[in-house]
Short mmCIF file of C-alpha atoms in Angstrom, two decimals:
data_model
loop_
_atom_site.label_atom_id
_atom_site.label_comp_id
_atom_site.label_asym_id
_atom_site.label_seq_id
_atom_site.Cartn_x
_atom_site.Cartn_y
_atom_site.Cartn_z
CA MET X 1 81.44 120.03 119.65
CA SER X 2 78.07 121.14 118.88
CA THR X 3 76.64 121.26 115.26
CA GLU X 4 76.79 125.08 115.22
CA ALA X 5 80.87 124.88 116.25
CA LYS X 6 81.35 122.01 114.17
CA ASN X 7 79.56 124.07 111.09
CA SER X 8 81.42 127.30 111.97
CA THR X 9 84.56 125.34 112.09
CA ARG X 10 84.05 123.69 108.34
CA LYS X 11 83.04 127.42 106.84
CA THR X 12 85.99 128.66 108.52
CA THR X 13 88.19 125.97 107.04
CA ALA X 14 86.48 126.18 103.78
CA GLN X 15 87.17 129.77 103.29
CA LYS X 16 90.80 129.24 104.09
CA THR X 17 91.25 126.22 101.91
CA THR X 18 89.52 128.73 99.20
CA ARG X 19 91.54 131.43 99.47
CA GLY X 20 94.49 128.78 99.37
CA THR X 21 93.98 128.04 96.11
CA THR X 22 96.62 130.89 94.92
CA LYS X 23 99.21 128.43 93.62
CA LYS X 24 101.00 127.28 97.01
CA SER X 25 100.83 123.84 95.85
CA THR X 26 103.88 121.77 97.07
CA ALA X 27 105.17 120.91 93.76
CA LYS X 28 104.86 124.37 92.19
CA SER X 29 107.12 125.46 95.16
CA GLY X 30 109.47 122.88 94.80
CA TRP X 31 110.22 119.35 96.20
CA ASP X 32 112.33 116.44 95.32
CA ALA X 33 111.20 113.60 94.23
CA LYS X 34 114.21 111.47 95.78
CA ALA X 35 114.45 112.98 98.79
CA LEU X 36 110.69 112.53 99.58
CA ILE X 37 111.33 108.96 98.80
CA HIS X 38 113.97 108.52 101.21
CA LYS X 39 112.53 110.12 103.76
CA GLN X 40 109.24 108.11 103.98
CA ARG X 41 111.34 104.75 103.08
CA THR X 42 113.24 105.60 106.24
CA TYR X 43 110.17 106.57 108.47
CA PHE X 44 108.45 103.11 107.40
CA ALA X 45 111.65 101.09 108.29
CA GLN X 46 111.23 102.20 111.89
CA GLY X 47 108.07 100.31 111.82
CA ASN X 48 105.74 103.48 112.21
CA THR X 49 103.20 102.41 110.08
CA LYS X 50 102.48 98.93 110.95
CA SER X 51 100.81 98.72 114.13
CA TYR X 52 97.10 98.58 114.28
CA ASP X 53 96.80 101.39 116.29
CA PHE X 54 99.03 103.65 114.07
CA ARG X 55 96.86 102.37 110.64
CA LEU X 56 93.21 103.21 112.71
CA GLU X 57 94.16 106.51 114.12
CA ARG X 58 95.94 107.45 110.71
CA LEU X 59 92.18 106.62 109.20
CA ARG X 60 90.25 108.07 111.55
CA LYS X 61 92.08 111.50 110.93
CA LEU X 62 91.53 111.12 107.10
CA GLN X 63 88.23 110.84 108.02
CA GLU X 64 88.13 113.89 110.32
CA VAL X 65 89.84 115.74 107.78
CA ILE X 66 87.60 115.10 104.86
CA GLU X 67 84.56 115.79 107.27
CA THR X 68 86.28 118.99 108.22
CA HIS X 69 86.65 120.00 104.28
CA GLU X 70 83.37 119.15 103.04
CA GLU X 71 82.26 122.87 102.21
CA ALA X 72 85.80 123.37 100.48
CA ILE X 73 85.46 120.08 98.64
CA VAL X 74 82.07 120.95 97.35
CA GLU X 75 82.88 124.12 96.30
CA ALA X 76 86.02 122.74 94.32
CA LEU X 77 83.98 120.18 92.32
CA GLN X 78 81.47 123.36 91.74
CA LYS X 79 84.59 125.34 90.29
CA ASP X 80 85.65 122.24 88.18
CA PHE X 81 82.40 120.45 87.09
CA LYS X 82 79.50 122.78 88.07
CA LYS X 83 78.98 119.56 89.95
CA SER X 84 75.85 119.50 92.13
CA PRO X 85 76.39 119.72 96.22
CA PHE X 86 73.87 116.35 96.40
CA GLU X 87 76.21 114.53 93.49
CA THR X 88 79.42 115.90 95.13
CA TYR X 89 78.51 113.85 98.24
CA ALA X 90 77.27 110.82 96.71
CA THR X 91 80.19 110.39 94.56
CA GLU X 92 82.81 111.83 95.96
CA ILE X 93 82.85 112.58 99.95
CA GLY X 94 80.30 110.20 101.03
CA PHE X 95 81.67 107.60 98.83
CA VAL X 96 85.39 107.60 100.54
CA LEU X 97 83.94 108.00 103.87
CA GLY X 98 82.01 104.70 103.59
CA GLU X 99 85.53 103.14 102.76
CA ILE X 100 87.24 104.44 105.63
CA GLU X 101 84.41 103.46 107.71
CA HIS X 102 84.40 100.23 106.45
CA ALA X 103 88.19 99.58 106.75
CA ARG X 104 87.85 100.67 110.46
CA SER X 105 85.64 98.44 111.28
CA ASN X 106 87.33 95.18 109.80
CA LEU X 107 90.72 96.15 110.11
CA ALA X 108 91.60 93.88 112.79
CA SER X 109 90.28 91.18 111.24
CA TRP X 110 92.27 91.75 107.71
CA MET X 111 95.62 92.73 109.33
CA GLY X 112 95.27 89.07 111.52
CA ALA X 113 97.58 85.91 109.89
CA LYS X 114 95.43 83.31 108.53
CA LYS X 115 95.79 79.80 108.88
CA VAL X 116 95.32 77.70 106.12
CA GLY X 117 95.32 73.78 105.60
CA GLY X 118 98.44 71.92 106.05
CA SER X 119 100.18 69.33 103.75
CA LEU X 120 100.41 65.69 104.23
CA LEU X 121 103.97 65.93 103.06
CA ASN X 122 104.95 69.01 105.75
CA PHE X 123 103.35 66.68 108.89
CA PRO X 124 103.41 68.04 111.46
CA SER X 125 102.98 71.63 110.51
CA GLY X 126 100.97 74.69 110.71
CA SER X 127 100.53 77.00 107.62
CA TYR X 128 99.33 81.19 107.52
CA ILE X 129 99.58 83.70 105.55
CA TYR X 130 100.46 87.41 106.73
CA SER X 131 99.69 90.56 105.16
CA GLU X 132 102.53 92.54 104.74
CA PRO X 133 102.53 96.24 103.67
CA TYR X 134 104.75 96.71 100.62
CA GLY X 135 105.91 100.34 101.81
CA ILE X 136 106.03 103.34 99.71
CA CYS X 137 103.21 103.52 97.28
CA LEU X 138 102.67 105.94 94.52
CA ILE X 139 98.87 106.28 93.68
CA LEU X 140 97.95 108.41 90.42
CA GLY X 141 94.71 109.90 90.52
CA ALA X 142 92.17 110.66 87.77
CA TRP X 143 90.34 113.94 87.07
CA ASN X 144 86.40 112.74 86.56
CA TYR X 145 86.00 111.73 90.38
CA PRO X 146 89.12 113.49 91.42
CA LEU X 147 88.42 112.53 95.17
CA GLN X 148 87.29 109.05 95.29
CA LEU X 149 89.55 107.97 92.58
CA THR X 150 93.06 109.10 94.47
CA PHE X 151 91.61 109.28 98.66
CA GLY X 152 89.95 105.80 97.81
CA PRO X 153 92.95 104.19 97.00
CA LEU X 154 94.51 105.95 99.70
CA VAL X 155 92.36 104.23 101.97
CA GLY X 156 93.61 100.61 101.32
CA ALA X 157 97.01 101.92 101.07
CA LEU X 158 96.96 103.56 104.95
CA ALA X 159 95.09 100.45 105.92
CA ALA X 160 97.56 97.83 104.79
CA GLY X 161 100.29 99.62 105.99
CA ASN X 162 102.10 101.71 103.77
CA CYS X 163 103.41 104.85 103.00
CA ALA X 164 102.19 106.84 100.33
CA ILE X 165 102.95 109.66 97.81
CA VAL X 166 99.61 111.00 95.98
CA LYS X 167 99.58 113.08 92.47
CA PRO X 168 96.22 113.98 91.80
CA SER X 169 95.18 114.94 88.19
CA GLU X 170 95.87 118.10 87.28
CA LEU X 171 93.13 118.95 85.41
CA ALA X 172 90.27 119.33 88.28
CA SER X 173 92.81 121.70 89.41
CA HIS X 174 90.59 123.07 91.94
CA THR X 175 89.71 119.91 93.78
CA SER X 176 93.96 119.00 93.99
CA VAL X 177 94.59 122.33 95.74
CA VAL X 178 92.27 121.28 98.29
CA MET X 179 93.25 117.81 98.39
CA ALA X 180 97.13 118.65 98.60
CA LYS X 181 95.79 121.19 101.74
CA MET X 182 94.17 118.43 103.46
CA ILE X 183 96.45 116.12 103.43
CA ASN X 184 100.02 117.97 104.03
CA GLU X 185 98.46 119.95 106.56
CA ASN X 186 97.30 117.24 108.86
CA PHE X 187 99.64 114.44 108.25
CA ASP X 188 103.30 113.82 108.24
CA GLU X 189 105.05 113.77 104.99
CA ALA X 190 107.04 110.91 105.60
CA HIS X 191 103.97 109.05 105.94
CA ILE X 192 101.61 110.77 103.32
CA LYS X 193 102.64 113.40 100.83
CA VAL X 194 100.50 114.87 98.16
CA VAL X 195 102.53 116.75 94.95
CA GLU X 196 100.64 118.51 92.39
CA GLY X 197 101.61 119.41 89.01
CA GLY X 198 101.26 117.92 85.73
CA LYS X 199 102.40 115.01 83.74
CA GLU X 200 106.02 115.88 84.36
CA VAL X 201 105.53 115.30 88.28
CA ALA X 202 104.32 111.93 87.32
CA GLU X 203 107.15 111.16 85.46
CA LYS X 204 109.53 112.26 87.76
CA LEU X 205 107.76 109.84 90.52
CA LEU X 206 107.89 106.98 87.73
CA THR X 207 111.71 106.88 87.03
CA GLU X 208 112.34 106.41 91.28
CA LYS X 209 112.28 102.99 92.93
CA LEU X 210 108.78 102.71 94.37
CA ASP X 211 107.40 99.11 96.46
CA TYR X 212 103.70 99.78 94.63
CA ILE X 213 101.78 101.88 91.87
CA PHE X 214 98.17 102.37 91.55
CA PHE X 215 97.17 104.37 88.54
CA THR X 216 93.98 105.35 87.45
CA GLY X 217 93.41 107.05 84.01
CA SER X 218 93.62 106.26 80.28
CA VAL X 219 94.75 102.86 78.24
CA ARG X 220 97.36 104.90 76.69
CA VAL X 221 98.88 106.43 79.97
CA GLY X 222 98.58 103.06 81.64
CA LYS X 223 101.15 101.51 79.23
CA ILE X 224 103.06 104.02 79.90
CA VAL X 225 103.04 103.60 83.74
CA MET X 226 103.51 99.91 83.16
CA GLN X 227 106.48 100.40 81.17
CA ALA X 228 108.23 102.57 83.93
CA ALA X 229 107.45 100.31 86.51
CA ALA X 230 109.02 97.29 84.64
CA GLN X 231 111.85 99.37 84.80
CA HIS X 232 112.06 98.64 88.49
CA LEU X 233 109.83 95.45 88.49
CA THR X 234 107.26 97.41 90.65
CA PRO X 235 103.77 95.85 90.69
CA VAL X 236 100.64 97.75 89.42
CA THR X 237 96.98 98.11 89.79
CA LEU X 238 95.96 99.85 86.49
CA GLU X 239 92.13 101.05 86.49
CA LEU X 240 91.63 101.85 83.11
CA GLY X 241 88.25 101.86 81.17
CA GLY X 242 86.95 101.34 78.10
CA LYS X 243 83.53 101.11 76.32
CA SER X 244 80.88 99.59 78.45
CA PRO X 245 77.83 98.16 76.72
CA CYS X 246 74.50 98.51 77.81
CA ILE X 247 71.77 95.61 76.64
CA ILE X 248 68.25 96.09 76.65
CA ASP X 249 66.18 93.02 75.40
CA LYS X 250 62.75 92.67 74.66
CA THR X 251 61.67 91.08 78.13
CA ALA X 252 63.53 94.36 79.88
CA ASN X 253 61.18 96.55 81.91
CA LEU X 254 61.57 99.58 79.69
CA ASP X 255 60.66 102.14 82.09
CA LEU X 256 62.79 101.54 84.66
CA ALA X 257 66.04 100.87 82.09
CA ALA X 258 65.38 104.11 80.81
CA LYS X 259 65.32 105.90 84.03
CA ARG X 260 68.47 103.76 85.50
CA ILE X 261 70.51 104.18 82.09
CA ALA X 262 69.63 107.93 81.75
CA TRP X 263 70.92 108.12 85.60
CA GLY X 264 73.96 105.97 85.48
CA LYS X 265 74.98 107.83 81.85
CA PHE X 266 74.61 111.58 82.59
CA LEU X 267 76.19 111.25 86.22
CA ASN X 268 78.88 113.66 86.12
CA GLY X 269 78.04 114.93 83.15
CA GLY X 270 79.08 111.31 81.59
CA GLN X 271 82.65 111.54 82.73
CA THR X 272 82.56 108.38 84.85
CA CYS X 273 84.34 105.03 83.80
CA VAL X 274 81.77 102.54 84.02
CA ALA X 275 79.04 105.08 82.90
CA PRO X 276 77.51 103.19 80.06
CA ASP X 277 79.32 103.50 76.72
CA TYR X 278 76.91 102.63 73.95
CA LEU X 279 73.39 100.56 74.09
CA LEU X 280 72.58 97.63 72.75
CA VAL X 281 68.90 97.22 72.34
CA HIS X 282 66.44 94.64 70.75
CA LYS X 283 64.97 96.53 67.52
CA ALA X 284 61.57 95.77 68.74
CA VAL X 285 61.65 97.90 71.68
CA LYS X 286 63.91 100.78 70.63
CA PRO X 287 61.09 103.15 69.50
CA ARG X 288 59.54 102.40 73.05
CA PHE X 289 62.75 102.61 74.83
CA MET X 290 64.17 106.05 72.97
CA GLN X 291 60.60 107.55 74.00
CA LEU X 292 60.75 106.81 77.87
CA PHE X 293 64.42 107.76 77.77
CA LYS X 294 63.96 111.02 76.77
CA GLU X 295 60.94 111.63 79.38
CA HIS X 296 63.42 110.24 82.05
CA ILE X 297 66.09 112.94 80.87
CA LYS X 298 63.28 115.71 80.90
CA ALA X 299 62.45 114.45 84.30
CA MET X 300 65.72 114.46 85.92
CA TYR X 301 67.16 117.97 83.89
CA GLY X 302 64.07 119.70 82.64
CA ASP X 303 63.48 121.56 79.29
CA ASP X 304 66.54 122.68 79.21
CA PRO X 305 69.45 120.82 81.31
CA GLN X 306 71.59 123.61 80.18
CA GLN X 307 69.39 125.27 83.20
CA SER X 308 69.54 122.44 85.83
CA PRO X 309 71.87 123.08 89.02
CA ASP X 310 72.07 119.03 88.74
CA TYR X 311 73.71 118.98 85.24
CA PRO X 312 77.75 119.43 85.22
CA ARG X 313 79.96 120.86 82.60
CA ILE X 314 82.92 118.90 80.57
CA ILE X 315 86.06 119.28 82.52
CA ASN X 316 88.23 121.70 79.60
CA GLN X 317 88.26 122.63 76.22
CA ASP X 318 90.33 119.75 75.16
CA HIS X 319 87.57 117.21 75.87
CA TYR X 320 84.84 119.46 74.82
CA LYS X 321 86.01 119.79 71.34
CA ARG X 322 86.59 115.83 71.03
CA LEU X 323 83.32 115.25 72.23
CA VAL X 324 81.80 117.97 70.30
CA GLY X 325 83.03 116.43 67.33
CA TYR X 326 81.42 113.18 67.72
CA LEU X 327 77.97 115.04 66.94
CA LYS X 328 79.00 115.27 63.29
CA GLU X 329 78.47 111.06 63.29
CA GLY X 330 74.80 109.35 62.88
CA ARG X 331 71.63 111.22 63.83
CA ILE X 332 70.96 112.73 66.90
CA LEU X 333 67.54 111.61 68.56
CA THR X 334 67.61 113.89 71.09
CA GLY X 335 70.15 116.26 72.62
CA GLY X 336 73.16 118.01 70.60
CA ASP X 337 73.04 120.81 72.66
CA THR X 338 75.99 122.77 72.90
CA ASN X 339 77.42 126.15 74.55
CA ASP X 340 81.47 126.21 74.12
CA LYS X 341 81.56 129.08 76.93
CA GLU X 342 80.22 126.97 79.55
CA ARG X 343 81.50 123.36 78.09
CA TYR X 344 77.71 122.42 77.68
CA ILE X 345 77.03 119.63 76.13
CA ALA X 346 73.07 118.28 76.48
CA PRO X 347 72.07 114.66 77.09
CA THR X 348 72.63 113.38 73.75
CA VAL X 349 71.80 110.14 71.55
CA LEU X 350 72.75 109.00 68.71
CA ASP X 351 71.14 106.65 66.22
CA GLN X 352 72.40 105.56 62.85
CA LEU X 353 75.96 104.44 63.42
CA SER X 354 78.10 101.27 62.99
CA TRP X 355 81.30 100.01 64.44
CA ASN X 356 83.08 101.92 62.17
CA ASP X 357 82.27 105.45 63.08
CA GLN X 358 84.66 107.39 65.42
CA VAL X 359 82.32 107.63 68.43
CA MET X 360 82.52 103.83 68.58
CA GLN X 361 86.35 103.57 68.37
CA GLU X 362 87.30 105.22 71.38
CA GLU X 363 85.79 105.77 74.90
CA ILE X 364 83.24 108.23 74.74
CA PHE X 365 83.63 109.75 78.49
CA GLY X 366 80.76 112.52 78.00
CA PRO X 367 76.80 113.00 78.07
CA ILE X 368 76.79 111.14 74.70
CA LEU X 369 75.25 107.87 73.85
CA PRO X 370 75.49 106.11 70.70
CA ILE X 371 72.46 103.42 70.33
CA LEU X 372 72.83 100.01 68.45
CA GLU X 373 70.01 97.23 67.42
CA PHE X 374 70.13 93.86 67.84
CA GLU X 375 67.55 90.64 66.98
CA THR X 376 69.40 87.76 69.12
CA ILE X 377 71.66 87.46 72.53
CA GLU X 378 74.35 85.35 70.96
CA GLU X 379 74.81 88.27 68.50
CA VAL X 380 74.93 90.31 71.23
CA ALA X 381 78.04 88.46 73.01
CA GLN X 382 79.45 87.98 69.47
CA GLN X 383 79.67 92.01 68.79
CA ILE X 384 81.28 92.67 72.17
CA ALA X 385 83.85 89.68 71.90
CA HIS X 386 85.24 91.47 69.00
CA HIS X 387 86.37 94.14 70.78
CA PRO X 388 88.65 94.96 74.07
CA LYS X 389 86.84 93.34 77.22
CA PRO X 390 85.26 96.51 79.26
CA LEU X 391 85.46 97.64 82.21
CA ALA X 392 81.76 97.13 82.93
CA LEU X 393 78.37 95.72 81.30
CA TYR X 394 74.98 96.24 82.25
CA LEU X 395 72.24 94.25 80.98
CA PHE X 396 68.22 94.93 81.37
CA SER X 397 66.61 91.51 81.05
CA GLU X 398 63.74 89.29 83.00
CA ASP X 399 65.03 86.51 81.19
CA THR X 400 67.10 84.41 83.50
CA ASP X 401 68.66 82.67 80.64
CA HIS X 402 69.79 85.85 78.65
CA GLN X 403 70.71 86.63 82.22
CA LYS X 404 73.15 83.57 82.92
CA TYR X 405 74.74 83.72 79.12
CA ILE X 406 75.67 86.99 79.32
CA THR X 407 77.72 86.58 82.46
CA GLU X 408 78.73 83.74 81.19
CA ASN X 409 79.91 84.29 77.82
CA VAL X 410 81.39 87.59 78.22
CA SER X 411 83.97 88.76 79.84
CA PHE X 412 83.97 92.56 81.58
CA GLY X 413 85.35 93.76 84.69
CA GLY X 414 81.98 94.03 86.16
CA GLY X 415 78.66 95.32 86.21
CA CYS X 416 74.76 94.69 86.85
CA ILE X 417 71.71 93.35 85.65
CA ASN X 418 69.03 95.77 85.70
CA ASP X 419 70.59 98.51 86.71
CA THR X 420 74.02 100.84 86.14
CA VAL X 421 76.98 102.12 88.31
CA ALA X 422 75.60 101.02 91.42
CA HIS X 423 77.76 97.98 91.88
CA LEU X 424 80.96 100.24 92.78
CA VAL X 425 79.40 101.05 96.27
CA ASN X 426 79.20 98.02 97.60
CA THR X 427 82.51 97.47 99.41
CA ASN X 428 82.23 93.56 99.42
CA MET X 429 82.57 93.06 95.89
CA PRO X 430 86.61 94.03 94.17
CA PHE X 431 85.97 96.25 91.82
CA GLY X 432 88.33 96.64 88.41
CA GLY X 433 89.27 95.72 84.95
CA VAL X 434 89.87 92.86 83.08
CA GLY X 435 92.71 92.74 79.80
CA ASP X 436 92.60 96.37 78.37
CA SER X 437 90.16 97.68 80.97
CA GLY X 438 92.71 97.36 83.71
CA ILE X 439 94.72 95.14 86.12
CA GLY X 440 93.90 94.16 89.92
CA SER X 441 90.94 95.30 91.80
CA TYR X 442 90.30 97.45 94.91
CA HIS X 443 87.16 98.48 97.32
CA GLY X 444 86.81 97.21 100.59
CA ARG X 445 89.17 94.01 101.68
CA SER X 446 90.05 93.96 98.02
CA SER X 447 91.93 97.82 98.72
CA PHE X 448 93.79 96.15 101.85
CA GLN X 449 95.03 93.09 99.59
CA THR X 450 95.68 94.88 96.80
CA PHE X 451 98.04 96.93 98.83
CA SER X 452 99.92 94.20 100.95
CA HIS X 453 101.81 91.44 99.93
CA GLN X 454 100.48 87.89 100.87
CA LYS X 455 103.33 86.67 102.78
CA SER X 456 103.15 82.13 103.18
CA VAL X 457 105.12 80.88 106.38
CA MET X 458 104.98 77.45 107.44
CA LYS X 459 105.72 76.60 111.37
CA LYS X 460 107.06 73.46 111.37
CA ALA X 461 107.17 71.09 114.52
CA THR X 462 110.45 69.73 115.76
CA TRP X 463 108.84 66.83 118.11
CA LEU X 464 108.60 64.47 114.70
CA ASP X 465 110.93 64.21 111.55
CA VAL X 466 109.14 62.30 108.77
CA PRO X 467 112.46 60.55 106.85
CA LEU X 468 110.53 60.03 103.55
CA ARG X 469 112.08 63.18 102.03
CA TYR X 470 116.03 62.12 102.80
CA ALA X 471 118.00 60.14 100.75
CA PRO X 472 119.15 57.60 100.33
CA TYR X 473 115.43 57.16 98.31
CA LYS X 474 115.52 53.45 97.65
CA GLY X 475 111.99 51.75 98.11
CA LYS X 476 110.65 55.31 99.05
CA MET X 477 108.84 56.24 95.44
CA LYS X 478 105.50 54.19 96.27
CA TRP X 479 105.31 56.16 99.62
CA LEU X 480 105.88 59.57 97.88
CA LYS X 481 103.28 58.79 95.48
CA MET X 482 100.86 57.84 98.16
CA ALA X 483 101.77 61.02 99.53
CA PHE X 484 100.79 63.33 96.96
CA ARG X 485 97.75 61.86 96.79
CA TRP X 486 96.61 62.54 100.31
CA THR X 487 97.93 66.10 99.92
#
């Protein structure tokens, strides 16, 4: 197909999808959770999803559907967030397509049985690990990156050979409609189904017996999901959040630090689970850093970020009002402008705060950045350790001893040295939290492993049967101890 024809097809699809945002979602027209799960369980039991060819073809199909609906996705995210096409592709579309391409390229290797070392006690034998799909997986997506945080896990579920029920967040309503259309018009619901709706839909699904649950969202809702999963002993992955610190010591390249922190913090209007949540800046470099930080905000978004086509808005009025409340605390060093009608909050830095202020008690999830001071790197580690383990941590430093100290003495999900957020795009590294910031990980091979049960199988030879393990045991103890030492 020519480029012109492809563009025409995409435009038509986008127009149809936009016209289709007229409340015709699956959940709103009525659906039966038990019937859907039964249908998928029957389909899975027939072995339809397990072959390499099937998995590869479904991944290819998902890639094709996303590419065909690119314009519709961009339009939906513009309506939900006023998000620019560039940011939409970089953080949503391109991200998921990269996951699909990585999975397609490595699927054969991932699916193969892995031979592992044996044991003298089991001689002669061979030991193997088989990756087995769980079955029916529920994916509960988040609103802040609605495509990436919903379809990203879906890639892992499909690569691992599962069926999937996908529930997007209702807060990003326009994107939810597009995702439902993309999946439900192109895939058999016995394999993949998107169901839309609010928390009542999620609650209905969580009461059913599922084989795996993948949730991205808040700590509060994560606890509810885990409680529901416990009723059926269903395994879960929880991708949560928390207050991710960003440390700037006196050896840091301040200009580059200011630029990269401004990018990572104000990406998606600050509504990023791994955004720098607060700064810990060495007091000696704080004035210079703030001067550079203001300059880079201006370079990225202009004198008036409200007029910038690249600066997103807050998702809804509830989140907007919550964030505006934080502006009453501390002293505003830069920003602070708001617009109720547009749900606009300027890139803002707050100073003169303590850990007792409300803005330091919970994840901010918006374009507001508190700044605290420190004098020693040990003081930094102690401050972070007194609070729940964060999903991410960022350190700007040219001091290799400081880099080593923070990496070895502070617990966090993942992060960067001399950058922010960018570690997410490396499909070779698992992404996930620790403690309050989450359970389990995904991306790349980790996604495949998350949605696969690792089944251990020992194949024992029959040409020799060592008599050591059989009774009577008299005179065998020394040989048993020797065998365990050699294992």
